[in-house]
Amino acid sequence: MTGIRNIVILTGAGISAESGIDTFRAEGGLWEDHRVEDVATPEAFARDPDLVLRFYDMRRAAIQTKAPNAAHLALARLDREWDGDLLIVTQNVDDLHERAGATRVLHMHGEHLNAWCTACDARPRWTGPLIDRPACPECGAAALRPDIVWFGEMPYRMDEIFAALEEADLFVSIGTSGAVYPAAGFVRNARELGIPTLELNLEPSQGTYWFDEARHGPATGLVPAWVEEMLSPPRT
Ligand code: BV8
């Protein structure tokens, strides 16, 4: 793809699926046997904090047993070797992009391995459980919650995301169903900016018609092939 300097990549749960991390909208729309609204909203946390904390404790522990897959490793290679701007905006709250070696990563929905102190706003790195209400390392209050953007909460660093889209020459969406906004709307922002758009996903997403090009199959096949394409000199 000639003339491409700046790339924005959006990833979703599908890029981590082959690492053994459940996606959100698999069969029956249940998620780890829970309804999303029972475990991923501030109202759920207020109503039943133990249920929510146990849900996130389980997932925080689970992701630490998983490893990045070939798709994460391919994006990390692109991050290393691409000499233009590149931003991986991930909806995922696992750290597999970073463990694969990517550095230009933005977690718009938060991170499993951070806690957030609702008393002093600190966001300490956190790998253990929160169910026992541990003290905040900064202020000592027993007021830590998962550093996760729940439904109804504002995604992180939206200004940076839109600034990167303004400068982008290519928008690529990988492993997302296009079900959750504002992330699902980025392809339309890109189109309005006249930016070419590419979808790499197991199956057509809910927004597939907005993409100039869509390739369907497992991320561990599609992503390394696409990265190889991007890093190979254009055939004259
Ligand atoms: C907000 C943290 C207000 C939780 C998550 C209309 C417009 C705007 C907003 C809304 C709207 N209608 C409703 C809303 C509100 C809501 C929303 O979008 N609801 C949906 C359900 C309609 N949005 C919000 O509440 C957001 N906040 O709007 O704030 C606001 C906004 C702007 C300005 C002011 C105020 C907050 C949303 C964040 C919620 N938190 N995550 C946690 O992780 O514990 S969202 C959750 O869904 C995850 O982050 C996940 O990443 C995300 C999206 O899901 P996907 O990643 O796409 O995963 P999914 O399972 O759906 O799909 C996987 C895909 O992979 C599939 O397509 C599958 O085919 C593919 N796949 C599977 N295997 C593979 C594969 N692909 C390749 N290879 C494979 N092997």
CSV table of C-alpha atoms in Angstrom, one decimal, residues 99-207:
chain,number,residue,atom,x,y,z
A,99,ARG,CA,3.7,-8.7,26.2
A,100,ALA,CA,4.1,-9.3,22.4
A,101,GLY,CA,6.4,-6.2,22.4
A,102,ALA,CA,4.1,-3.4,21.1
A,103,THR,CA,4.7,0.0,22.6
A,104,ARG,CA,2.4,2.4,20.8
A,105,VAL,CA,-0.8,1.0,22.5
A,106,LEU,CA,-3.8,2.9,23.9
A,107,HIS,CA,-6.3,1.0,26.1
A,108,MET,CA,-9.5,2.9,25.5
A,109,HIS,CA,-11.5,0.6,27.8
A,110,GLY,CA,-8.9,0.4,30.6
A,111,GLU,CA,-6.7,-2.4,31.8
A,112,HIS,CA,-7.1,-5.6,33.9
A,113,LEU,CA,-3.7,-5.1,35.5
A,114,ASN,CA,-4.4,-1.7,36.9
A,115,ALA,CA,-6.6,-0.8,39.9
A,116,TRP,CA,-8.3,2.6,40.3
A,117,CYS,CA,-8.6,4.2,43.7
A,118,THR,CA,-12.0,6.0,43.9
A,119,ALA,CA,-10.7,7.9,46.9
A,120,CYS,CA,-7.4,9.5,45.5
A,121,ASP,CA,-7.7,8.6,41.8
A,122,ALA,CA,-4.4,6.7,41.8
A,123,ARG,CA,-4.1,3.9,39.3
A,124,PRO,CA,-1.7,1.4,40.8
A,125,ARG,CA,-0.5,-1.7,38.8
A,126,TRP,CA,-2.5,-4.6,40.2
A,127,THR,CA,-2.1,-8.3,39.6
A,128,GLY,CA,-3.9,-9.8,42.6
A,129,PRO,CA,-7.6,-9.9,43.7
A,130,LEU,CA,-9.6,-6.8,44.9
A,131,ILE,CA,-12.4,-8.8,46.6
A,132,ASP,CA,-10.7,-8.4,50.0
A,133,ARG,CA,-10.8,-4.6,49.7
A,134,PRO,CA,-7.0,-4.1,49.9
A,135,ALA,CA,-5.7,-0.6,50.9
A,136,CYS,CA,-4.7,1.8,48.1
A,137,PRO,CA,-0.9,1.9,48.0
A,138,GLU,CA,-1.1,5.7,47.7
A,139,CYS,CA,-3.7,6.8,50.2
A,140,GLY,CA,-4.4,3.7,52.3
A,141,ALA,CA,-8.2,3.9,51.6
A,142,ALA,CA,-10.0,0.6,50.9
A,143,ALA,CA,-11.5,2.1,47.8
A,144,LEU,CA,-10.0,0.2,44.8
A,145,ARG,CA,-12.1,-0.8,41.8
A,146,PRO,CA,-11.0,-2.3,38.5
A,147,ASP,CA,-9.5,0.3,36.1
A,148,ILE,CA,-12.0,-0.7,33.5
A,149,VAL,CA,-14.4,1.5,31.4
A,150,TRP,CA,-17.8,0.1,32.1
A,151,PHE,CA,-20.9,0.6,29.9
A,152,GLY,CA,-22.1,4.2,30.4
A,153,GLU,CA,-18.6,5.4,31.4
A,154,MET,CA,-16.4,7.6,29.2
A,155,PRO,CA,-13.7,5.7,27.3
A,156,TYR,CA,-10.2,6.9,27.9
A,157,ARG,CA,-8.1,9.3,25.8
A,158,MET,CA,-10.7,9.9,23.2
A,159,ASP,CA,-9.0,13.2,22.2
A,160,GLU,CA,-5.8,11.3,21.4
A,161,ILE,CA,-7.7,8.8,19.4
A,162,PHE,CA,-9.5,11.4,17.3
A,163,ALA,CA,-6.2,13.4,16.8
A,164,ALA,CA,-4.5,10.2,15.5
A,165,LEU,CA,-7.4,9.5,13.1
A,166,GLU,CA,-7.2,13.1,11.8
A,167,GLU,CA,-3.5,12.4,10.8
A,168,ALA,CA,-4.1,8.8,9.6
A,169,ASP,CA,-3.6,7.5,6.1
A,170,LEU,CA,-5.1,4.1,6.9
A,171,PHE,CA,-7.6,2.7,9.5
A,172,VAL,CA,-7.5,-1.0,10.2
A,173,SER,CA,-10.0,-2.8,12.5
A,174,ILE,CA,-9.0,-6.2,13.8
A,175,GLY,CA,-11.1,-8.7,15.8
A,176,THR,CA,-14.1,-6.6,16.8
A,177,SER,CA,-17.8,-7.1,16.2
A,178,GLY,CA,-18.5,-3.4,15.8
A,179,ALA,CA,-21.1,-3.6,18.5
A,180,VAL,CA,-19.7,-1.1,21.1
A,181,TYR,CA,-19.6,2.6,20.6
A,182,PRO,CA,-17.8,5.0,20.3
A,183,ALA,CA,-15.1,2.4,19.0
A,184,ALA,CA,-17.6,1.0,16.5
A,185,GLY,CA,-18.0,4.4,15.0
A,186,PHE,CA,-14.3,5.0,14.3
A,187,VAL,CA,-14.6,3.5,10.8
A,188,ARG,CA,-17.2,6.1,10.0
A,189,ASN,CA,-15.0,8.9,11.3
A,190,ALA,CA,-12.2,7.5,9.1
A,191,ARG,CA,-14.5,7.5,6.0
A,192,GLU,CA,-15.6,11.1,6.7
A,193,LEU,CA,-11.9,12.0,6.8
A,194,GLY,CA,-11.4,10.2,3.4
A,195,ILE,CA,-9.1,7.6,5.0
A,196,PRO,CA,-9.0,4.1,3.5
A,197,THR,CA,-10.4,1.4,5.8
A,198,LEU,CA,-9.7,-2.3,6.2
A,199,GLU,CA,-11.4,-4.9,8.3
A,200,LEU,CA,-9.6,-8.1,9.4
A,201,ASN,CA,-12.1,-10.3,11.3
A,202,LEU,CA,-13.2,-13.9,11.6
A,203,GLU,CA,-16.6,-12.9,10.1
A,204,PRO,CA,-18.2,-9.8,8.8
A,205,SER,CA,-18.7,-7.3,11.7
A,206,GLN,CA,-21.8,-5.2,12.3
A,207,GLY,CA,-20.0,-2.4,10.5
